């Protein structure tokens, strides 16, 4: 096994160790041992003057094996223990060791590279310590060696923020010693020959860049608290780098170990690792296997150039796919194009795109008032007003003009995909692609499967979502699909809490403190309160008589307070859309609730969080049981990418699992006794709570609605 994972060959006097653990040469069990064994052998070979370590295949070592972290926290493995002694062995090698980097040297990969005496890389290589993104810090002396090479400021930034650094920058900051043009191995061997007779510098002994840096640490902590709110790992990473400046290398490593362990066993890290695997898991659809053929999508049509249609056109153009953008009248088309131009202009101003890139993208979007050219496109995304009659009319038109095999997608956020499909002669081609606003920014794409949607169509949309830079999650065709269906109860409880005496700010603050990007009421103001108001009016006849309904938001809408767009909603807004509490609304709510005879009381932050989140979780449990989401993690990924749920809590279902479903169930029962019918516990939640199980352990029936 060792021989397979690492290969030792000689080229004249230079020994070459090739790490072969595809696909990314992770430091899985066996790899550190293999490297250590190769060095042990080299020590015995007098003829070897220098050593080159290189990755086989497409990359150097892309990191530790993330599966191993879970094994450690569940007490099933200690493989990481092999890494640190191996690194010391590398650094103590009596011959110069040159690390040759292509692809990525991330995490454990960079830690390995830094244990070498020299590092060379191709210009396209990336290095980084991204552990913080998994709620961790480097655990194999990365926080101790990096500041010795790159200086304290760069090391703090890399370990606390986790972003990748390009080779050229890594060269400037001292992480790399040379960029290699042409063949990496040949260049690395040439470099090794140059340094073979020189004393090999051990990174752990290079203390020149560790000076007094109190200001750097204070500023980094301030930034971390602001930008990575509530997260413990960035602060731990800063502490660990600071330890490098205060203590010996060995003591610094001990400090790092303590901080690493604290992070590894934290709920935050477990949640972030769950999210890491979840991002991959959602791509797996039991009855749509990987081998399902996909339809090439090289050109698209978008119908409707409003808020969503314009953004969707940009999403396609940004990856080089030409778009026909159809509107129903010239004024709307001009408005839509104007918005797209403004959007690209802003991106250029902010330095996200070059002018040339923006111009090229804009040229890919061809405005039209007719369906001319739609016969040739591979896919159409419809984004006209939300109304069944209009959607059916548009789909019947598309059915008439589009070629056989073209995908007909709707961006509807609430309407029944099967009914839309019934307006066509090809329901197998019809699917929902529910983008989130702003479509060119938000990463989530709910892909809605209708009864007849073809497997190729599903496979194509899932694959396309990745190409578009989105994360596609397959959901079933129910009212509101997954995200919005759950959002309803969440926002209902936020309103009820206000109507029972909590202040608007108290409700929003409690959820913001929990980690949500925004509170539920502020989110309503951002999205536009009128959207829900219109939907509620349309579906009022379906409401159960006698069941308590929130009324505040409807009343605000009746007063023309639609949120940010009208300068007033739950809050009032200045011309820069900065929110401030509005005493007028507070007074109105007091008046309305007194007229309605709702007793007012003090409400704790804990109750606010539990009411809102458990409403979300309870609905999520129903969705899961009914099969509208394939797995609990699918719901989590939807909430993290579309609704501002904090990743370090793992998503609503994971959060509930962390709290313990028994506890969640009991709290919901308590709410049911106090607040009635809305709080009927989902049968799945009840069942899992009684069996002592988690949502993560529940798998929907294969081929269920989703
Ligand atoms: P919008 O009102 O901004 O834009 C709709 C556009 O469709 C208008 O410009 C209108 O002129 C055009 N249109 C109407 N009939 C047409 C036809 N026959 N041919 C071509 N164009 C036509 O609406 P918005 O917000 O962009 O919503 C579009 C769809 O996206 C709706 O189904 C909505 O539910 C959904 N959606 C909206 C989200 C949002 O946050 N606004 C989020 C996710 C989905």
XYZ file of C-alpha atoms and ligand atoms in Angstrom:
750
model
C 0.000 0.000 0.000
C 2.788 2.418 0.898
C 4.494 1.761 -2.385
C 1.316 2.689 -4.213
C 0.728 5.916 -2.363
C 4.280 7.230 -2.602
C 6.847 6.411 -5.200
C 10.574 6.896 -4.731
C 12.723 7.210 -7.837
C 16.118 8.686 -8.507
C 17.210 11.094 -11.214
C 21.005 11.278 -11.028
C 21.728 12.433 -7.476
C 18.272 13.746 -6.768
C 15.702 11.453 -5.175
C 12.112 12.126 -6.258
C 9.173 11.257 -4.035
C 5.882 11.245 -5.913
C 2.686 11.255 -3.862
C -0.009 9.244 -5.571
C -3.330 9.360 -3.776
C -5.848 10.416 -6.397
C -7.856 12.473 -6.932
C -6.237 15.211 -4.811
C -3.377 13.460 -2.980
C -5.030 14.046 0.391
C -2.974 13.011 3.406
C -5.158 9.970 4.039
C -3.971 7.127 6.291
C -0.931 5.581 4.652
C 0.303 8.701 2.881
C 2.200 10.279 5.810
C 3.649 6.849 6.620
C 4.671 6.426 2.975
C 6.449 9.782 2.900
C 8.199 9.040 6.203
C 9.338 5.643 4.910
C 10.710 7.205 1.725
C 12.743 9.687 3.786
C 14.014 6.905 6.029
C 15.266 5.134 2.941
C 16.871 8.266 1.523
C 18.819 8.836 4.746
C 20.556 5.534 4.099
C 21.544 6.397 0.503
C 24.820 8.302 0.477
C 24.588 9.063 -3.227
C 21.456 11.212 -2.827
C 22.374 14.889 -2.766
C 18.907 16.386 -2.658
C 15.226 15.399 -2.574
C 12.236 16.598 -4.599
C 8.680 15.933 -3.393
C 5.961 16.259 -6.028
C 2.294 15.335 -6.429
C 1.285 12.752 -9.020
C -1.671 13.646 -11.249
C -3.342 17.010 -11.236
C -2.135 18.492 -7.956
C 0.307 18.617 -5.073
C -1.338 17.665 -1.764
C -4.701 19.421 -1.595
C -5.098 18.879 2.151
C -5.707 16.509 4.994
C -8.407 13.899 4.489
C -11.564 15.576 5.782
C -13.150 12.209 6.552
C -10.486 11.759 9.205
C -11.725 14.718 11.269
C -15.075 13.038 11.806
C -13.315 9.816 12.779
C -11.343 11.626 15.454
C -14.345 13.382 16.998
C -16.276 10.139 17.053
C -13.272 8.393 18.620
C -12.638 6.148 15.634
C -9.248 7.298 14.389
C -6.124 9.288 15.115
C -4.475 9.368 11.697
C -3.508 13.021 12.003
C -1.030 11.910 14.669
C 1.153 10.525 11.905
C 1.474 13.836 10.107
C 3.449 15.956 12.566
C 6.306 13.486 13.168
C 6.494 12.951 9.406
C 6.882 16.698 8.889
C 9.722 16.836 11.406
C 11.405 13.962 9.636
C 11.169 15.886 6.348
C 12.540 19.046 7.920
C 15.353 17.145 9.646
C 16.436 15.475 6.419
C 20.190 15.829 6.046
C 19.827 16.628 2.344
C 17.979 19.696 0.983
C 14.306 18.980 0.314
C 12.557 20.849 -2.508
C 8.768 20.797 -2.612
C 7.475 21.050 -6.192
C 3.935 22.454 -6.271
C 1.301 22.415 -8.973
C -2.472 22.551 -8.582
C -3.063 23.310 -4.930
C -1.095 23.046 -1.702
C -3.874 23.606 0.782
C -4.094 22.869 4.498
C -1.996 19.809 5.279
C -0.538 20.190 1.785
C 0.935 23.594 2.554
C 2.032 22.355 5.970
C 3.929 19.571 4.215
C 5.412 22.027 1.723
C 6.574 24.315 4.532
C 8.399 21.445 6.236
C 10.597 21.223 3.140
C 13.640 23.474 2.896
C 12.596 25.073 -0.379
C 9.392 25.424 -2.373
C 9.054 25.898 -6.105
C 5.792 26.072 -8.039
C 4.221 26.571 -11.421
C 2.582 29.962 -11.931
C -0.936 28.504 -11.824
C -0.450 26.900 -8.396
C -2.424 28.029 -5.365
C -1.437 27.767 -1.714
C -3.534 28.334 1.392
C -4.615 27.348 4.881
C -8.375 27.019 4.346
C -9.042 25.060 7.570
C -10.979 27.986 9.010
C -13.681 27.335 6.421
C -14.271 24.023 8.175
C -14.256 25.698 11.581
C -10.685 24.544 12.204
C -7.176 25.925 12.311
C -4.085 24.347 10.768
C -3.197 21.446 13.035
C 0.219 20.382 11.796
C 2.314 23.431 12.625
C 0.896 25.569 9.805
C 0.299 28.456 12.198
C 3.910 28.159 13.383
C 5.765 27.723 10.105
C 3.715 30.101 7.940
C 4.568 33.309 9.846
C 8.235 32.309 9.697
C 8.062 32.256 5.901
C 5.394 34.811 5.018
C 5.554 37.167 7.993
C 2.964 37.583 10.682
C 0.453 39.780 8.856
C 0.169 37.461 5.864
C 0.035 34.361 8.061
C -2.747 35.833 10.182
C -4.720 36.750 7.095
C -4.271 33.334 5.492
C -5.078 31.312 8.614
C -7.981 33.488 9.826
C -9.667 34.039 6.461
C -8.673 30.859 4.684
C -8.429 32.288 1.177
C -6.170 30.825 -1.489
C -3.027 32.717 -2.481
C -1.735 32.690 -6.046
C 1.806 31.506 -6.733
C 3.108 34.929 -7.683
C 1.912 36.470 -4.433
C 3.218 33.485 -2.477
C 6.628 34.094 -4.074
C 6.591 37.756 -3.048
C 5.625 36.944 0.520
C 8.354 34.324 0.931
C 6.254 31.154 0.937
C 7.767 30.131 -2.396
C 11.367 30.394 -3.491
C 10.954 30.237 -7.251
C 8.329 29.984 -9.999
C 9.072 27.329 -12.583
C 8.282 27.792 -16.237
C 7.856 24.664 -18.320
C 8.143 21.197 -16.803
C 7.808 21.378 -13.018
C 9.746 18.238 -12.161
C 12.675 19.167 -14.406
C 12.701 22.683 -12.954
C 12.539 21.362 -9.399
C 15.429 18.956 -10.025
C 17.507 21.749 -11.539
C 16.737 23.877 -8.466
C 17.653 20.939 -6.208
C 21.009 20.614 -7.947
C 21.672 24.317 -7.393
C 21.061 24.085 -3.650
C 22.450 20.595 -3.086
C 25.693 21.740 -1.532
C 24.268 24.545 0.540
C 23.086 24.178 4.147
C 19.357 23.454 4.159
C 17.319 26.143 5.973
C 14.804 24.661 8.425
C 11.607 26.696 8.460
C 11.121 26.179 12.190
C 14.451 27.887 12.856
C 13.786 30.926 10.685
C 12.719 33.513 13.252
C 13.583 36.658 11.301
C 10.007 37.568 10.443
C 8.545 37.098 13.942
C 8.729 40.596 15.412
C 6.520 42.666 17.722
C 3.093 42.593 16.146
C 0.505 43.578 18.735
C -1.278 45.927 16.322
C -1.633 43.270 13.646
C -3.302 40.852 16.060
C -5.649 43.482 17.498
C -6.737 44.574 14.004
C -7.176 40.975 12.830
C -9.369 40.144 15.837
C -11.483 43.186 15.196
C -11.957 42.201 11.537
C -12.714 38.582 12.407
C -15.379 39.570 14.941
C -17.012 41.793 12.359
C -16.698 39.725 9.194
C -16.916 36.222 10.634
C -19.517 36.926 13.265
C -19.793 34.401 16.149
C -17.102 32.118 14.693
C -14.487 30.704 17.012
C -11.959 29.313 14.502
C -10.711 32.642 13.055
C -9.941 33.903 16.555
C -8.265 30.612 17.434
C -6.145 30.894 14.266
C -5.036 34.384 15.279
C -4.193 33.143 18.797
C -2.143 30.328 17.306
C -0.134 32.615 15.027
C 0.401 34.948 17.967
C 1.800 31.993 19.902
C 4.463 31.652 17.198
C 5.657 35.160 18.061
C 5.653 34.551 21.809
C 6.985 31.060 22.298
C 9.535 28.607 20.937
C 8.512 26.540 17.921
C 7.798 23.512 20.116
C 5.705 25.466 22.624
C 3.931 27.198 19.760
C 3.024 23.811 18.334
C 1.584 22.754 21.673
C -0.530 25.901 21.762
C -1.674 25.208 18.210
C -2.597 21.658 19.176
C -4.766 22.854 22.073
C -6.560 25.390 19.901
C -6.952 22.885 17.065
C -8.533 20.337 19.388
C -10.911 22.917 20.828
C -12.045 23.804 17.299
C -12.223 20.211 16.101
C -14.601 19.196 18.873
C -16.754 22.322 18.518
C -20.292 22.205 17.158
C -19.227 24.849 14.650
C -16.617 22.672 13.024
C -18.899 19.653 12.941
C -21.554 21.800 11.261
C -19.139 23.230 8.698
C -17.818 19.779 7.848
C -21.440 18.643 7.436
C -21.926 21.539 4.999
C -18.749 20.632 3.108
C -20.021 17.098 2.510
C -23.582 18.362 2.010
C -22.500 20.496 -0.936
C -21.429 17.272 -2.648
C -24.263 15.094 -1.381
C -27.047 17.189 -2.901
C -25.760 16.330 -6.358
C -26.692 12.676 -5.800
C -30.176 11.738 -6.939
C -31.003 8.070 -6.399
C -32.983 7.526 -9.593
C -30.952 9.892 -11.772
C -27.538 8.234 -11.772
C -24.290 9.971 -12.702
C -24.280 8.311 -16.126
C -27.635 9.851 -17.139
C -27.085 11.603 -20.495
C -27.219 15.388 -20.419
C -28.497 17.783 -23.057
C -25.832 20.237 -24.271
C -26.916 23.786 -23.399
C -25.086 26.191 -25.682
C -27.742 28.850 -26.094
C -30.778 29.899 -24.071
C -33.875 32.045 -24.243
C -35.144 33.994 -21.236
C -38.739 35.206 -21.249
C -39.349 38.326 -19.155
C -36.679 40.954 -18.457
C -37.887 41.998 -15.005
C -36.062 41.618 -11.693
C -35.435 37.913 -12.162
C -35.257 37.565 -15.947
C -32.535 40.219 -16.198
C -30.461 38.571 -13.479
C -30.922 35.115 -15.033
C -29.787 36.431 -18.437
C -26.610 37.715 -16.748
C -26.003 34.358 -15.066
C -25.885 32.635 -18.456
C -23.940 35.410 -20.199
C -21.343 35.368 -17.404
C -20.345 31.833 -18.369
C -20.349 32.637 -22.081
C -23.766 31.219 -23.036
C -25.608 33.498 -25.508
C -29.080 34.613 -24.410
C -32.154 35.743 -26.314
C -34.024 37.982 -23.879
C -37.697 38.363 -24.743
C -40.087 40.951 -23.361
C -43.685 41.768 -24.163
C -43.224 45.491 -24.810
C -40.446 47.885 -25.733
C -40.578 49.956 -22.553
C -40.145 46.858 -20.341
C -37.343 45.606 -22.561
C -35.498 48.931 -22.365
C -35.944 49.004 -18.602
C -34.680 45.437 -18.276
C -31.625 46.039 -20.444
C -30.935 49.290 -18.622
C -30.841 47.392 -15.325
C -28.472 44.807 -16.775
C -26.165 47.548 -18.073
C -26.240 49.313 -14.708
C -25.439 46.045 -12.965
C -22.425 45.341 -15.163
C -21.345 48.968 -14.767
C -21.367 48.582 -10.979
C -19.350 45.367 -11.213
C -16.735 47.183 -13.303
C -16.661 50.068 -10.808
C -16.157 47.659 -7.927
C -13.351 45.918 -9.819
C -15.174 42.593 -10.077
C -15.177 42.620 -13.887
C -13.027 44.435 -16.432
C -14.793 46.743 -18.871
C -13.898 44.349 -21.678
C -15.412 41.361 -19.832
C -18.613 43.316 -19.124
C -18.872 44.458 -22.763
C -18.413 40.916 -24.027
C -21.094 39.588 -21.654
C -23.493 42.322 -22.610
C -23.021 41.498 -26.291
C -24.120 37.934 -25.536
C -27.546 39.176 -24.418
C -29.731 39.852 -27.425
C -32.982 41.691 -26.684
C -36.137 40.851 -28.633
C -39.887 41.327 -28.574
C -40.623 38.189 -30.547
C -39.876 34.487 -30.394
C -37.635 34.703 -33.489
C -34.567 32.572 -32.834
C -36.241 30.564 -30.040
C -36.479 27.595 -32.414
C -32.712 27.206 -32.115
C -32.116 27.556 -28.372
C -31.369 24.517 -26.195
C -33.211 25.811 -23.154
C -35.687 28.513 -22.173
C -36.122 29.997 -18.704
C -39.453 31.720 -18.243
C -39.548 34.609 -15.730
C -42.775 36.490 -16.464
C -45.209 37.741 -13.803
C -46.342 35.165 -11.270
C -49.776 34.077 -12.502
C -50.913 30.661 -13.711
C -52.905 31.864 -16.716
C -49.971 33.889 -18.072
C -47.459 31.110 -17.408
C -49.634 28.617 -19.285
C -49.998 31.008 -22.194
C -46.215 31.456 -22.399
C -45.554 27.704 -22.163
C -48.064 26.971 -24.906
C -46.247 29.525 -27.088
C -42.875 27.983 -26.250
C -44.234 24.534 -27.078
C -45.148 25.915 -30.498
C -41.767 27.492 -31.289
C -39.058 25.496 -29.483
C -37.257 22.566 -31.078
C -37.862 19.031 -29.826
C -35.515 18.256 -26.925
C -35.262 21.857 -25.724
C -35.656 22.285 -21.958
C -38.571 24.469 -20.912
C -37.924 25.825 -17.429
C -40.017 28.092 -15.230
C -38.661 30.402 -12.549
C -41.982 30.360 -10.715
C -41.664 30.619 -6.949
C -45.069 29.204 -6.009
C -46.954 27.756 -8.965
C -47.567 24.121 -9.778
C -45.021 22.881 -12.336
C -47.304 20.046 -13.482
C -50.083 22.469 -14.293
C -47.660 24.687 -16.206
C -46.400 21.585 -18.064
C -49.965 20.659 -18.973
C -50.048 23.655 -21.328
C -47.443 21.912 -23.499
C -47.375 18.724 -25.536
C -44.071 17.763 -23.847
C -44.337 17.727 -20.057
C -41.119 15.686 -19.902
C -39.234 18.804 -21.057
C -40.712 21.036 -18.345
C -38.914 21.723 -15.058
C -38.710 24.452 -12.430
C -35.476 26.401 -12.069
C -36.122 28.594 -9.074
C -33.396 31.233 -8.904
C -33.131 33.490 -5.862
C -32.974 37.248 -5.926
C -30.637 38.780 -7.011
C -30.239 35.898 -9.456
C -26.725 36.862 -10.511
C -25.553 36.876 -6.888
C -27.421 34.205 -4.924
C -25.862 30.758 -5.085
C -29.003 28.670 -4.609
C -30.993 27.129 -7.435
C -34.018 25.025 -6.454
C -34.602 22.600 -9.289
C -38.235 21.555 -9.237
C -39.135 18.154 -10.523
C -42.577 17.771 -12.038
C -44.427 14.451 -12.284
C -43.332 13.976 -15.896
C -39.944 15.746 -15.903
C -37.421 13.641 -17.823
C -34.305 12.333 -16.117
C -32.028 13.886 -18.757
C -33.680 17.226 -18.096
C -33.017 16.874 -14.351
C -29.434 15.704 -14.895
C -28.816 18.615 -17.278
C -30.149 21.237 -14.873
C -28.124 19.801 -11.980
C -24.952 19.883 -14.049
C -25.753 23.278 -15.507
C -26.192 24.742 -12.027
C -22.525 24.034 -11.300
C -21.439 25.571 -14.576
C -23.439 28.670 -13.685
C -21.653 28.886 -10.324
C -24.782 27.837 -8.425
C -25.631 24.981 -6.146
C -28.592 23.084 -7.542
C -30.847 21.239 -5.097
C -33.589 18.999 -6.450
C -36.966 19.532 -4.788
C -40.478 18.254 -5.309
C -43.433 20.149 -6.670
C -45.296 21.423 -3.599
C -46.594 24.869 -2.712
C -43.563 27.125 -2.136
C -41.278 24.187 -2.921
C -38.864 23.668 -0.020
C -37.356 27.044 0.837
C -40.404 29.272 0.697
C -42.719 26.637 2.146
C -40.592 26.615 5.294
C -40.097 30.362 5.271
C -43.857 30.886 5.696
C -44.107 29.419 9.219
C -40.828 31.103 10.193
C -42.117 34.536 9.258
C -45.577 33.784 10.666
C -44.055 33.226 14.102
C -41.966 36.402 13.788
C -45.215 38.328 13.275
C -47.053 36.518 16.058
C -44.219 37.409 18.442
C -44.567 41.080 17.556
C -48.323 40.839 18.021
C -47.789 39.267 21.465
C -45.577 42.100 22.679
C -42.014 41.637 21.376
C -40.590 44.697 19.659
C -39.734 44.504 15.957
C -36.062 45.071 16.738
C -36.073 42.445 19.492
C -37.336 39.810 17.062
C -34.829 40.712 14.365
C -31.938 41.061 16.818
C -32.551 37.693 18.429
C -32.305 35.933 15.073
C -29.393 38.069 13.948
C -27.565 37.141 17.145
C -28.372 33.493 16.450
C -26.422 34.040 13.238
C -28.999 34.734 10.523
C -27.745 37.247 7.954
C -30.837 39.367 8.693
C -33.831 39.162 10.993
C -37.108 37.872 9.501
C -38.908 41.210 9.528
C -36.017 43.114 7.949
C -35.862 40.346 5.333
C -39.535 40.967 4.548
C -38.805 44.657 4.016
C -35.955 43.767 1.669
C -37.961 41.318 -0.451
C -41.085 43.510 -0.501
C -43.997 42.895 1.891
C -46.472 43.213 -0.971
C -45.299 39.926 -2.547
C -46.614 37.809 0.339
C -49.635 40.071 0.735
C -50.729 39.399 -2.875
C -50.231 35.656 -2.449
C -52.203 35.641 0.826
C -55.067 37.507 -0.798
C -55.143 34.984 -3.634
C -55.167 32.011 -1.292
C -57.317 33.475 1.505
C -60.174 31.121 0.609
C -57.943 28.193 1.586
C -57.386 29.481 5.120
C -59.007 27.457 7.833
C -61.794 29.419 9.541
C -61.034 30.236 13.166
C -57.297 29.562 12.885
C -55.237 32.484 14.185
C -53.643 34.461 11.348
C -51.004 37.176 11.629
C -52.378 40.512 10.488
C -49.672 43.149 10.996
C -47.961 42.744 7.663
C -51.240 42.949 5.738
C -52.144 46.129 7.599
C -48.727 47.640 6.828
C -49.307 46.841 3.159
C -52.753 48.451 3.270
C -50.929 51.606 4.397
C -48.617 51.345 1.368
C -45.681 50.256 3.527
C -44.178 47.614 1.236
C -40.683 47.724 2.740
C -37.453 49.178 1.389
C -38.861 49.966 -2.045
C -41.445 52.363 -0.597
C -39.077 53.746 2.048
C -41.167 52.184 4.821
C -42.263 48.776 6.022
C -41.538 47.288 9.423
C -38.796 49.934 9.596
C -38.394 53.294 7.941
C -35.602 53.815 5.430
C -33.516 56.817 4.427
C -32.465 57.499 0.821
C -29.566 55.028 1.200
C -31.984 52.360 2.381
C -30.573 52.504 5.893
C -33.163 51.205 8.351
C -34.259 52.813 11.598
C -37.071 51.840 13.987
C -40.328 53.636 13.282
C -42.231 54.700 16.441
C -45.338 55.114 14.300
C -45.359 51.379 13.510
C -44.785 50.487 17.159
C -47.777 52.642 18.133
C -49.942 51.149 15.383
C -49.109 47.631 16.506
C -50.042 48.490 20.097
C -53.343 49.879 18.853
C -54.113 46.921 16.589
C -53.223 44.296 19.170
C -55.274 46.015 21.840
C -58.259 46.164 19.470
C -57.757 42.473 18.755
C -57.546 41.769 22.488
C -54.168 40.038 22.315
C -52.559 40.078 25.786
C -49.113 41.695 25.732
C -46.165 40.213 27.613
C -42.382 40.251 27.940
C -40.840 37.793 25.495
C -37.305 36.466 25.883
C -34.759 36.175 23.064
C -34.716 32.455 23.696
C -38.428 32.167 22.994
C -38.071 34.302 19.843
C -35.340 32.038 18.483
C -37.138 28.819 19.417
C -40.492 29.896 18.020
C -39.074 31.034 14.685
C -36.572 28.237 14.186
C -38.702 25.367 15.402
C -41.493 26.526 13.083
C -38.917 26.221 10.294
C -37.751 22.821 11.496
C -41.255 21.411 11.978
C -42.196 22.307 8.400
C -38.862 20.926 7.203
C -39.721 17.626 8.895
C -43.037 17.473 7.018
C -41.303 18.203 3.708
C -38.780 15.478 4.401
C -41.408 12.917 5.311
C -43.512 13.773 2.274
C -40.421 13.338 0.112
C -40.304 16.857 -1.327
C -36.651 16.988 -0.268
C -34.434 13.968 -0.713
C -32.465 14.318 2.517
C -32.283 16.601 5.530
C -28.986 17.932 4.224
C -30.720 19.133 1.040
C -32.915 21.359 3.187
C -29.841 22.578 5.054
C -28.049 23.493 1.838
C -31.128 25.376 0.628
C -31.264 27.410 3.817
C -27.551 28.177 3.884
C -27.413 29.359 0.278
C -30.789 30.987 -0.181
C -31.928 32.286 3.200
C -28.881 33.529 5.106
C -28.855 30.683 7.626
C -25.425 30.593 9.336
C -23.200 27.863 7.934
C -21.616 27.251 11.330
C -25.004 26.033 12.564
C -25.139 23.569 9.664
C -28.649 24.473 8.440
C -32.013 24.176 10.230
C -32.240 20.375 10.232
C -28.659 19.894 11.389
C -29.223 22.544 14.051
C -32.257 20.626 15.320
C -30.189 17.425 15.381
C -27.534 19.276 17.390
C -30.080 20.502 19.931
C -31.520 16.984 20.072
C -34.853 16.080 18.459
C -36.365 15.032 21.765
C -35.779 18.501 23.158
C -37.054 20.144 19.976
C -40.150 17.945 20.022
C -40.911 18.725 23.654
C -40.571 22.456 23.052
C -42.913 22.202 20.061
C -45.445 20.336 22.220
C -45.180 23.128 24.761
C -45.871 25.700 22.022
C -48.781 23.576 20.837
C -50.344 23.658 24.289
C -49.875 27.419 24.515
C -50.526 28.515 20.931
C -52.624 25.768 19.421
C -52.961 24.119 16.094
C -50.115 25.726 14.141
C -47.783 23.766 16.384
C -48.986 20.262 15.643
C -45.659 18.363 15.666
C -44.675 16.779 12.357
C -45.133 12.992 12.656
C -41.559 12.394 11.471
C -40.174 14.645 14.196
C -42.262 12.849 16.802
C -41.139 9.442 15.534
C -37.450 10.300 15.394
C -37.581 11.977 18.796
C -39.147 8.872 20.324
C -36.563 6.606 18.724
C -33.680 8.865 19.780
C -32.698 9.386 16.146
C -31.701 12.370 14.021
C -32.926 13.891 10.754
C -29.528 13.075 9.267
C -30.324 9.394 9.730
C -33.594 9.622 7.844
C -33.617 8.932 4.123
C -36.647 9.595 1.986
C -38.066 6.758 -0.061
C -36.290 6.340 -3.329
C -38.144 7.978 -6.202
C -40.324 9.953 -3.799
C -41.822 13.225 -4.980
C -38.452 14.934 -5.250
P -41.108 41.268 -12.669
O -42.443 41.857 -12.537
O -39.927 42.061 -12.226
O -40.821 40.865 -14.189
C -41.714 40.156 -15.007
C -41.457 40.606 -16.434
O -42.114 39.725 -17.327
C -41.968 41.999 -16.738
O -40.899 42.794 -17.194
C -43.017 41.775 -17.827
O -43.050 42.833 -18.784
C -42.542 40.484 -18.448
N -43.553 39.757 -19.187
C -44.849 39.553 -18.868
N -45.451 38.800 -19.826
C -44.510 38.516 -20.760
C -44.509 37.783 -21.987
N -45.592 37.184 -22.419
N -43.360 37.712 -22.687
C -42.267 38.321 -22.225
N -42.204 39.024 -21.085
C -43.307 39.123 -20.347
O -41.162 39.872 -11.918
P -39.997 39.058 -11.223
O -39.869 39.476 -9.812
O -38.815 39.090 -12.104
O -40.603 37.596 -11.214
C -40.601 36.761 -12.347
C -40.831 35.341 -11.895
O -39.794 34.952 -11.003
C -42.110 35.109 -11.150
O -42.602 33.833 -11.485
C -41.697 35.153 -9.698
O -42.543 34.425 -8.861
C -40.355 34.488 -9.788
N -39.428 34.806 -8.702
C -39.286 36.070 -8.216
C -38.382 36.325 -7.202
C -38.192 37.722 -6.693
O -37.556 37.882 -5.634
N -38.656 38.751 -7.371
C -37.552 35.263 -6.611
C -37.733 33.985 -7.259
C -38.647 33.775 -8.235
